[in-house]
XYZ file of C-alpha atoms in Angstrom:
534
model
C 39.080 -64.676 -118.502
C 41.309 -61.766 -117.119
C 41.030 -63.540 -113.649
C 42.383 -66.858 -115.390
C 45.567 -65.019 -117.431
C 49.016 -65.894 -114.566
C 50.496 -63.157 -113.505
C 53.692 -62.566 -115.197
C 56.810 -62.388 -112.271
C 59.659 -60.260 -113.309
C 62.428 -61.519 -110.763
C 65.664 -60.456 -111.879
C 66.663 -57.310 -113.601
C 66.535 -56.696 -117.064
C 69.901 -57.983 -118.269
C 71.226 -60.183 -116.285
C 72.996 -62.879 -117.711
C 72.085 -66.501 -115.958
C 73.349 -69.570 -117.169
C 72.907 -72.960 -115.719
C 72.790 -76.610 -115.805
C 75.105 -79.361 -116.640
C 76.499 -76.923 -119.761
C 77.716 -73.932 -116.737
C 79.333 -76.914 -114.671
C 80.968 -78.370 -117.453
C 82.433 -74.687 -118.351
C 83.414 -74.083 -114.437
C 85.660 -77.005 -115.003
C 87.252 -76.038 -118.501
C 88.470 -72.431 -117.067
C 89.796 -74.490 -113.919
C 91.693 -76.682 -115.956
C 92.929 -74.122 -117.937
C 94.098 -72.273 -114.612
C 95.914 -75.894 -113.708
C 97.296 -76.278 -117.421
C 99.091 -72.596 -116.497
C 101.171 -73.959 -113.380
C 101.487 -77.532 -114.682
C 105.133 -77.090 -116.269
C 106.286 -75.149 -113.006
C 106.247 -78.026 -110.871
C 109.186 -79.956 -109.609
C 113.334 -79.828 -109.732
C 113.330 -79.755 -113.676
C 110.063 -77.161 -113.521
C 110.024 -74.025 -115.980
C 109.444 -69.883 -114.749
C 106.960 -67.979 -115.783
C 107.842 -64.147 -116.941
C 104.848 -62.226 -116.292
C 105.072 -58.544 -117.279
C 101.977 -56.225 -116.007
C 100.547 -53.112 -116.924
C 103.220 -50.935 -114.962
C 105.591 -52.435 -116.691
C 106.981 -54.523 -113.837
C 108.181 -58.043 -114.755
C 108.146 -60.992 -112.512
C 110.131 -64.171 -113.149
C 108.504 -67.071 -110.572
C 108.090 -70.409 -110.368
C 105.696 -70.202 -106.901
C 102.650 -71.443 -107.570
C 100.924 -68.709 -105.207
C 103.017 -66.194 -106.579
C 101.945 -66.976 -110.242
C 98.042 -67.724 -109.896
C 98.071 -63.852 -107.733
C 99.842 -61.931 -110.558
C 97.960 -63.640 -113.264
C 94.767 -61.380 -112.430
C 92.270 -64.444 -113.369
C 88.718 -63.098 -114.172
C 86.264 -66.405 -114.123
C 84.512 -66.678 -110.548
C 84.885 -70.253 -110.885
C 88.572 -70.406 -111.320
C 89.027 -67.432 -108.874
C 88.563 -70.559 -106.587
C 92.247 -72.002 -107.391
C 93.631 -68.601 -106.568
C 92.444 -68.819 -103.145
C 93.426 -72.060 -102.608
C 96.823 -71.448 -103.894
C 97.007 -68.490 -101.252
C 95.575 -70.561 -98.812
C 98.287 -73.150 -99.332
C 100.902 -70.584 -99.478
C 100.050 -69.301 -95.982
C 99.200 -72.508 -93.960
C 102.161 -74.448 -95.348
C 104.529 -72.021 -97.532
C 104.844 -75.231 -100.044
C 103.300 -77.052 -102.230
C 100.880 -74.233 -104.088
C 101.470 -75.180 -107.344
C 100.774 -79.386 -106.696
C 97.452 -78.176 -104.766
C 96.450 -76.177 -108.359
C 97.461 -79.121 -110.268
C 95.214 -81.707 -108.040
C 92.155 -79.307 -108.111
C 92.324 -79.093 -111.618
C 92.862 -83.053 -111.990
C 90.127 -83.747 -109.979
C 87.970 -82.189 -112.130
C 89.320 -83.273 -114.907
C 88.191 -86.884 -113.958
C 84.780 -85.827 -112.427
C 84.273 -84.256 -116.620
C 83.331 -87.605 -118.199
C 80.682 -88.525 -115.109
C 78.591 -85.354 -115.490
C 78.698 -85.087 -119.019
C 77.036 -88.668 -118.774
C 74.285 -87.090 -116.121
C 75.636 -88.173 -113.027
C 74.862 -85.929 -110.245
C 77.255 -84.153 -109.061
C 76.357 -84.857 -105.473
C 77.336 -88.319 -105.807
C 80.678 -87.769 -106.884
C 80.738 -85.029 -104.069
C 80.305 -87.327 -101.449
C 82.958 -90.070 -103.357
C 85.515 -87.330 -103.367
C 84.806 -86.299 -99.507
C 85.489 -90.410 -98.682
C 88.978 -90.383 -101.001
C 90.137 -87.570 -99.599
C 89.599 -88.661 -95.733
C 90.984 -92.084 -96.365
C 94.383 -90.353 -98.427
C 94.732 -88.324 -95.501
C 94.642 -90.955 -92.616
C 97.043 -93.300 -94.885
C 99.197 -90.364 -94.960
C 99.330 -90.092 -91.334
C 100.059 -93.772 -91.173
C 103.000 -93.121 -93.820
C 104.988 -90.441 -91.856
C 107.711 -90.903 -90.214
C 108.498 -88.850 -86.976
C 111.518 -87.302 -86.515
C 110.784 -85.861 -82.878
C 113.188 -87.579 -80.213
C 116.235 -86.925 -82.162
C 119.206 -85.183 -81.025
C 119.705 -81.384 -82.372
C 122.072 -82.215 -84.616
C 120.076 -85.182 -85.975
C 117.118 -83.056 -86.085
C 119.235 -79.938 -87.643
C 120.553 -82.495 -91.031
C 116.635 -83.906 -91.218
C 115.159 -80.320 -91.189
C 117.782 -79.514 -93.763
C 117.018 -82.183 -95.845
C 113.338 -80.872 -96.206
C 114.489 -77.607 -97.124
C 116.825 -79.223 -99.571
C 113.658 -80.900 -101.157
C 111.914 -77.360 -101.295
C 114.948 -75.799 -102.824
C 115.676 -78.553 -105.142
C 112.298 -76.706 -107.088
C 113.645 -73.079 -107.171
C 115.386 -71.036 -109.257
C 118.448 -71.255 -106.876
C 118.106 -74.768 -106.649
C 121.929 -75.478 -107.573
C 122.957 -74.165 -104.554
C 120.198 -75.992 -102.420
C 122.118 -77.315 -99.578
C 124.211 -74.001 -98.530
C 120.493 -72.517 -98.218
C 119.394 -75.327 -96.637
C 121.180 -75.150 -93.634
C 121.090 -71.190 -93.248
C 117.399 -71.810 -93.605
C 117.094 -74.348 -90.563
C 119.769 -72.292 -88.616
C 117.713 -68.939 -88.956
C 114.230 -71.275 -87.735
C 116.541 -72.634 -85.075
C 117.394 -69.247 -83.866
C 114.209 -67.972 -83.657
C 113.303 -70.801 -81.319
C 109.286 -70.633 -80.204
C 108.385 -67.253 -81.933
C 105.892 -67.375 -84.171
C 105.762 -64.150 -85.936
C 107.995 -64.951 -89.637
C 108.545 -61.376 -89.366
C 111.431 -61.915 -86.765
C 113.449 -63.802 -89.788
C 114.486 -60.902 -91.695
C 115.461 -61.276 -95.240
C 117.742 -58.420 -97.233
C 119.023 -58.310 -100.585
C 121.835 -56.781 -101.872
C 122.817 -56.830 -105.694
C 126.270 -57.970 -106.678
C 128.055 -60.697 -105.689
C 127.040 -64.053 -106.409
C 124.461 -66.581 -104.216
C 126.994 -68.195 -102.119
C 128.124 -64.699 -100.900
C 124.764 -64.339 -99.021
C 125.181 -64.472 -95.235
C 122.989 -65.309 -92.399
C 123.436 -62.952 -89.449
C 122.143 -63.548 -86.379
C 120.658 -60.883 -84.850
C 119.647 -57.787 -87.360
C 120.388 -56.163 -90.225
C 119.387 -53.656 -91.793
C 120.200 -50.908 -94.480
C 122.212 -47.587 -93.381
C 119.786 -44.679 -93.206
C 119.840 -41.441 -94.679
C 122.278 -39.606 -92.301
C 123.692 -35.843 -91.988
C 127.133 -34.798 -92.523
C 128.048 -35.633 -88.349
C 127.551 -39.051 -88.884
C 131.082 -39.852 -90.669
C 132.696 -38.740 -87.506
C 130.777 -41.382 -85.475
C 132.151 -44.718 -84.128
C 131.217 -47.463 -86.453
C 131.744 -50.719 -84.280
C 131.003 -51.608 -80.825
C 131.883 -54.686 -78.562
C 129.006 -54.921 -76.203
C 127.397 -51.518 -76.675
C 123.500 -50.522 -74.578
C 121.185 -49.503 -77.657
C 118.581 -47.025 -77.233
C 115.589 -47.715 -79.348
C 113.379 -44.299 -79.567
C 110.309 -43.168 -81.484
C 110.877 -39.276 -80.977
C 112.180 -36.980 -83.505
C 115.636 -35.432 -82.418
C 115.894 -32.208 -83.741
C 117.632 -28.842 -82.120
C 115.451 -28.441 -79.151
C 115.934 -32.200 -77.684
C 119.827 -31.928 -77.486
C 120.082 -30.651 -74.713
C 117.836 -32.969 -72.911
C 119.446 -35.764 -74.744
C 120.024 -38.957 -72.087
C 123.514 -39.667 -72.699
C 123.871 -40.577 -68.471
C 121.861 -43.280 -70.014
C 125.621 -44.978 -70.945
C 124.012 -45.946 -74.584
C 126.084 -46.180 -77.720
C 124.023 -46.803 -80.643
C 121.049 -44.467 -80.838
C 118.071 -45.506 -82.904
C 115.314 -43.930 -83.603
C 111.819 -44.438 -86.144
C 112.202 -40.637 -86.591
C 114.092 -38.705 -88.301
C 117.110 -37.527 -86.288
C 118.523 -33.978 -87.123
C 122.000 -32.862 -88.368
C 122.612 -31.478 -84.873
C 121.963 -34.130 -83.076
C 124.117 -36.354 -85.735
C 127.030 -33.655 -84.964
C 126.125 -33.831 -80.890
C 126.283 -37.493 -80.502
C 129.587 -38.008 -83.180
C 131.189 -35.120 -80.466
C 130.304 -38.141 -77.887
C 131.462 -41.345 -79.854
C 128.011 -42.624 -79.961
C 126.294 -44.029 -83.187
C 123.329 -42.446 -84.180
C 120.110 -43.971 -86.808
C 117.133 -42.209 -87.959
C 113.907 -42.751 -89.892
C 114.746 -46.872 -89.047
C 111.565 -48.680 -90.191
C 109.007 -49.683 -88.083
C 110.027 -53.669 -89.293
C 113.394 -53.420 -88.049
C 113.276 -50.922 -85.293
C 110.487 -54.078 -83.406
C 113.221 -56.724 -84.536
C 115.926 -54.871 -83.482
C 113.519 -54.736 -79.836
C 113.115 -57.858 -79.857
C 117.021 -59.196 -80.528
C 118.614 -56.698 -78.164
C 115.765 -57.005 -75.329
C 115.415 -53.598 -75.467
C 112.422 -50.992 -75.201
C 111.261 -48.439 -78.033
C 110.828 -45.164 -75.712
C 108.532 -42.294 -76.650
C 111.012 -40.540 -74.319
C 114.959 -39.083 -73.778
C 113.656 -38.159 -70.008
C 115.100 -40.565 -67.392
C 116.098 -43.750 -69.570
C 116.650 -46.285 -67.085
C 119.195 -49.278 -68.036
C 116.599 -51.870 -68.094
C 115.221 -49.958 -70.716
C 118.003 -50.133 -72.997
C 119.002 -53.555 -75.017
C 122.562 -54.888 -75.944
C 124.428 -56.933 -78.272
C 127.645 -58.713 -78.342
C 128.971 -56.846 -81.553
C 127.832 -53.926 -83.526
C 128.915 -52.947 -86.666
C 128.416 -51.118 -89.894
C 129.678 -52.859 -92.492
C 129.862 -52.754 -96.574
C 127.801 -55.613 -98.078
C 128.187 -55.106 -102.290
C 127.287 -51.505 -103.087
C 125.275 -50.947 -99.500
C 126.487 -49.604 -96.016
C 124.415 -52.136 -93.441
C 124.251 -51.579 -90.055
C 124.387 -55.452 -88.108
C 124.028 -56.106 -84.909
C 124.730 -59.975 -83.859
C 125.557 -62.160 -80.623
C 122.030 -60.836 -79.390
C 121.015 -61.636 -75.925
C 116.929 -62.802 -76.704
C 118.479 -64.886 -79.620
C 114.725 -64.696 -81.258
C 115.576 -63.024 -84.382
C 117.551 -64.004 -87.489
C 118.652 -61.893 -90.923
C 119.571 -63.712 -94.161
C 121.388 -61.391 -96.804
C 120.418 -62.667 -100.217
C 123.579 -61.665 -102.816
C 122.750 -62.331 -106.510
C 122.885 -60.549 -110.000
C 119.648 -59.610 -111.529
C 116.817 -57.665 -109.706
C 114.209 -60.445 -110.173
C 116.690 -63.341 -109.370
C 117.253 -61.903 -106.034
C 113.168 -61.590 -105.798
C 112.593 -64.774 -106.816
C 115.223 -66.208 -104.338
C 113.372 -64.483 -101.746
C 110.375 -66.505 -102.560
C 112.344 -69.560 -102.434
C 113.728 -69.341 -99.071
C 110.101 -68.057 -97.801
C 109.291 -71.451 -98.677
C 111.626 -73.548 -97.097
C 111.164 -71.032 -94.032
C 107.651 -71.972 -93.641
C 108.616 -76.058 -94.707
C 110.940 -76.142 -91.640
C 108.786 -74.327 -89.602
C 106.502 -76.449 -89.890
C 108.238 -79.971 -89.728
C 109.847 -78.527 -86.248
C 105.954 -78.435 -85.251
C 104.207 -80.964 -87.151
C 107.607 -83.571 -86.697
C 106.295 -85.929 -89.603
C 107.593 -86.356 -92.995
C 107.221 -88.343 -95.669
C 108.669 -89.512 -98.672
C 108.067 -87.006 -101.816
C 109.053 -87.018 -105.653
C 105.553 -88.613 -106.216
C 105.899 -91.489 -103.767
C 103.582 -90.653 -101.409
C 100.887 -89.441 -104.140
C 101.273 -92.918 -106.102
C 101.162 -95.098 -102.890
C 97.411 -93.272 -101.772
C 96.681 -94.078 -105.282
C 97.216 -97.339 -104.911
C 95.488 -97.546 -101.697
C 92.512 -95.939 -102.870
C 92.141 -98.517 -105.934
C 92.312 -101.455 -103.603
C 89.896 -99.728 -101.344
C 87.405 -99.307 -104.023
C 87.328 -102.729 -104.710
C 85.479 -103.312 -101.758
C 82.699 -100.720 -102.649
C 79.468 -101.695 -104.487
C 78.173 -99.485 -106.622
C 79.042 -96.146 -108.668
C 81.284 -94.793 -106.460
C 84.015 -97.462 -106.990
C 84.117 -95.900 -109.963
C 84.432 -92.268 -108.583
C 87.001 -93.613 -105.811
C 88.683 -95.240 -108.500
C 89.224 -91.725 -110.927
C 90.094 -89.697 -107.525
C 92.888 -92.524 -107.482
C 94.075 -91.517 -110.645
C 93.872 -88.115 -110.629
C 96.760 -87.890 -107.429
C 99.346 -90.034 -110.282
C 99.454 -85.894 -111.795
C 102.286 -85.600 -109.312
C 104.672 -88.164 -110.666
C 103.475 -87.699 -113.860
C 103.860 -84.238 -114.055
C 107.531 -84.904 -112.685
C 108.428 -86.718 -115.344
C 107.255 -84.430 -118.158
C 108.608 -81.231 -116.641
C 112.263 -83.108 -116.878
C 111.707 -84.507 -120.003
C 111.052 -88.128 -119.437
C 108.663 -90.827 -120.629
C 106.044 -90.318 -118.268
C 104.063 -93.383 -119.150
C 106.939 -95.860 -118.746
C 108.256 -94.109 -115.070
C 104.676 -94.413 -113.479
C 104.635 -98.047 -114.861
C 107.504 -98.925 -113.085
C 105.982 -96.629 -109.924
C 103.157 -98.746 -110.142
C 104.340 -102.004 -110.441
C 106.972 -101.221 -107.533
C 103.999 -100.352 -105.190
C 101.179 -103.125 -105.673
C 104.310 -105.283 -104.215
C 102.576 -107.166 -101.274
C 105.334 -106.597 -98.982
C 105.131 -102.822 -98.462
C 108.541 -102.068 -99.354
C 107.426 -100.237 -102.916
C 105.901 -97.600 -100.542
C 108.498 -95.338 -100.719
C 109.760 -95.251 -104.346
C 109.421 -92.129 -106.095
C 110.385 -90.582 -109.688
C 114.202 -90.220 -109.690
C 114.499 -86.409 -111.049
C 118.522 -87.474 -112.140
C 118.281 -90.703 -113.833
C 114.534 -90.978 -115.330
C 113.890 -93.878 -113.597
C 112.580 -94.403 -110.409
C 114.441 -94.441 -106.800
C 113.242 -95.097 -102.756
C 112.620 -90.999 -102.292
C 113.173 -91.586 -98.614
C 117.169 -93.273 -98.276
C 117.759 -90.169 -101.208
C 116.478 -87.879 -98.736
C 113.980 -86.400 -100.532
C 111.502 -85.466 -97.514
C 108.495 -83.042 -97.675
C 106.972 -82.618 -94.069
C 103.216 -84.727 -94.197
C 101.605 -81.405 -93.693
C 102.088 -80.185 -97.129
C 100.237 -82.960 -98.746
C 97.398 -83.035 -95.788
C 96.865 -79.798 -96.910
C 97.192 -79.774 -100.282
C 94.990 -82.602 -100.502
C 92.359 -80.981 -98.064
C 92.217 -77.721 -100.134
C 92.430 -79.274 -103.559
C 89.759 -81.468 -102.512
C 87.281 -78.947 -100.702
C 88.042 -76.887 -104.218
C 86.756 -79.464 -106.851
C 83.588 -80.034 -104.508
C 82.431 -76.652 -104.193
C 82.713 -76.096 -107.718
C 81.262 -78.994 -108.523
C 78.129 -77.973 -106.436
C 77.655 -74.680 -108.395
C 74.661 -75.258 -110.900
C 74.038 -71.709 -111.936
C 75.717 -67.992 -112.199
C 73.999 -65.464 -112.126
C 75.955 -61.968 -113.607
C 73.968 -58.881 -112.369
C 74.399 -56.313 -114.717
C 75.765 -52.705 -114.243
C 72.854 -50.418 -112.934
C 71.604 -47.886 -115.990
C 69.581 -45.954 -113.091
C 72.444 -45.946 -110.865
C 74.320 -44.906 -113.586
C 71.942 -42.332 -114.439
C 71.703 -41.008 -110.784
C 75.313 -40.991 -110.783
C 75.622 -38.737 -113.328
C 72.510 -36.614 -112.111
C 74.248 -36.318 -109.092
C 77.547 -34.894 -110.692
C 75.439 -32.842 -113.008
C 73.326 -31.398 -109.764
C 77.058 -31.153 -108.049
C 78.083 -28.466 -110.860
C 75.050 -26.567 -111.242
C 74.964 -26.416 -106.977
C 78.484 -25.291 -107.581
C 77.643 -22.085 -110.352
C 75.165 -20.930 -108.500
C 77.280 -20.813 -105.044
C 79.790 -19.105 -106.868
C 76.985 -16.708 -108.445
C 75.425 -16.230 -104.984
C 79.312 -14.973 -103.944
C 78.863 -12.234 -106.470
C 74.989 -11.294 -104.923
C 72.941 -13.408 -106.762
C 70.153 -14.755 -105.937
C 69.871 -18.586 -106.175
C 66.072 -19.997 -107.743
């Protein structure tokens, strides 16, 4: 009888919370919704801010999608998903993190109805694998090139994306003057690739139009000594000495000044003697210059940080056309421009409140990475929902010609990309329903020419995004479609989670331990006085 009795199998610890089954996907899917529902009113020209306020007290006021899903510390592993795909987005592209949220979510959203019916989720897994292939080729077809152009030609189209970028942002009204310092600032960087060669500072005061680009570097005055109001404060065509050596009393007299340089800086502090020794010599002196700028400032002038003042050679030393410390709002800056490398770039952001200036940062780090990227990937297409409605079109006709249930999966991917437009709409206040009519009607015309018709943001009707110049570069939505895509199928293929629960043992050895720790520690101290430990 005994032999006959099954073994009971203990597998998991003793409370550990599982859950799984058609009930865990379906809740997977609510928190990711929810996630979308949070970004949904930021997107567009007519989107809202969030103001999130954390626990130090520190308020935020954004309407980046990446920015927003990182500060809103989301707890569900499922929807931690979105987060990374808004990060994702944010790094490969700079744009378009809040439409790849939105998609994820809305492909979800239409996946909901099929598995609460039992389909597997498999099937719609592999339907949602074919959409997103055949979106992505027709978006390839779509794009239109804009390599071959003259600079100037290429300079207004690049601006134009940025425009489109901008148009989204909090300092959206003043989209083209940051349009064109934008492409000018890629431009001037040429081939580099690091983004940390585009510098951005911000100054309070002023207003947004007061905000410069400088090309070359720029960078806050360091703390100085006393000596360093006697100092020359411009230079035409001055060497620069870039050092990472403290000067302090015993280098002065070592101090290279056969080396002909002007401006002295250095990543460590430099000492109120030195200050004193080099104002005595009309050269300009910079200490404790961070590592950021003191690389940038490298790279502008074509100089070379030395560890060294012994026997600076001239080819070690870099040089600019002007240099210059100037007053910029309440701030002394120190600016060097007309830079022989020509592979760095500054933009001084002016502006009023703290987190306006912040949030214009973001901005332009988005149209940064927008024009970046068209200069590389030199295809654009037409955005404002045009592109989005026009795959969604595609993708119905395609279905037609499918057998079986994943017309009908095809056919909800389809409708999930209309979010776009119709998320447009709402966020500026328009009758959704009757816009994406029109949309739709304008692009089953057999001729083609519907293709590029998109929501019209001023009038609440619809206009051809493309002759209004409202461009995004086709890599955004490749990728935005790619992540949102790989997003919805990986959650949809998690059946079960599994919560481990906190250790009591480990707890319990834990606070053995400490307890040993403290008794170890009394008797020690009781040895110390010649006792004898047990």
């Amino acid at each position: 009888m005994a032999a006959m009795l099954q073994p009971q199998i203990i597998l998991l610890k003793e409370g550990t919370d599982t859950s799984q089954g058609k009930a865990q996907l379906l809740s997977n899917i609510n928190a990711c919704t929810v996630v979308a529902d949070c970004v949904r009113t930021t997107l567009g020209p007519r989107g809202m801010d969030k103001l999130i306020h954390d626990e130090k007290g520190s308020t935020t006021i954004s309407n980046d999608g990446a920015t927003i899903m990182k500060l809103l510390d989301i707890v569900h592993p499922a929807a931690k998903i979105l987060v990374d795909i808004a990060k994702s987005q944010d790094s490969e592209v700079g744009d378009g993190t809040t439409t790849v949220v939105l998609l994820a979510g809305e492909f979800l959203r239409e996946a909901k109805p099929y598995i609460e019916e039992g389909v597997h989720p498999q099937n719609l897994i592999r339907s949602y694998r074919t959409a997103s292939y055949l979106a992505i080729e027709k978006i390839k077809e779509l794009a239109v090139s804009i390599e071959g152009k003259s600079l100037e030609e290429k300079k207004s189209l690049l601006a134009r994306c940025a425009a489109t970028t901008l148009s989204s942002k909090l300092i959206g009204g003043e989209k083209e003057f940051f349009a064109e310092m934008v492409v000018d600032a890629v431009i001037a960087i040429g081939d580099e690739d690091r983004l940390n060669m585009i510098g951005i500072k911000k100054v309070q005061g002023g207003n947004m139009r007061d905000s410069f680009l400088v090309n070359g570097v720029a960078f806050k005055k360091t703390f100085s000594y006393a000596g360093f109001e006697q100092q020359p404060k411009k230079f035409v065509n001055p060497k620069i000495l870039l050092l990472n050596i403290e000067l302090e009393l015993k280098s002065e007299k070592e101090n290279a000044e056969i080396s002909g340089a002007k401006v002295v800086l250095s990543r460590l502090a430099i000492g109120d003697l030195a200050t004193q020794y080099f104002a005595d010599r009309d050269i300009f002196c910079a200490g404790r210059v961070t590592e950021e700028d003191l690389q940038r400032v490298a790279a502008a002038t074509g100089g070379t940080v030395q560890t060294s003042v012994n026997n600076i050679i001239d080819e070690v030393l870099g040089s600019c056309e002007i240099f210059e410390e100037k007053q910029v709002g309440n701030e002394r800056y120190n600016i060097f421009s007309g830079c022989p490398s020509g592979r760095t770039a500054t933009i001084v952001l002016r502006g009023g409140a703290d987190q306006f200036i912040e949030e214009a940062e973001r901005s332009l780090h988005d149209a940064i990475m927008i024009v970046r990227r068209a200069m590389k990937n030199s295809t654009v297409a037409a955005g404002g929902g045009a592109i989005d409605m026009e795959i969604s079109r595609y993708l119905r006709q395609h279905a037609r010609t499918i057998a079986g249930k994943s017309q009908l999966f095809i056919n909800s991917y389809a409708k999930a990309l209309e979010v776009i437009p119709r998320q447009l709409c709402e966020n500026a206040g328009f009758d959704a329903t009757d816009v994406l009519n029109k949309l739709r009607q304008k692009h089953a015309l057999p001729s083609g020419e519907g293709a590029p018709y998109g929501v019209d943001i001023n009038t609440g009707g619809i206009a051809d995004s493309f002759a209004n110049f409202v461009w995004e570069p086709s890599v955004v939505k490749i990728n935005a479609i790619n992540a949102a895509t790989e997003a919805a199928c990986l959650i949809l293929s998690v059946d079960e989670t599994v919560k481990n629960p906190k250790s009591e043992s480990a707890q319990g050895e834990a606070a053995a331990g400490a307890m040993g720790r403290g008794r170890g520690g009394a008797a020690f101290r009781g040895r110390g006085r010649g006792m004898r430990r047990r």
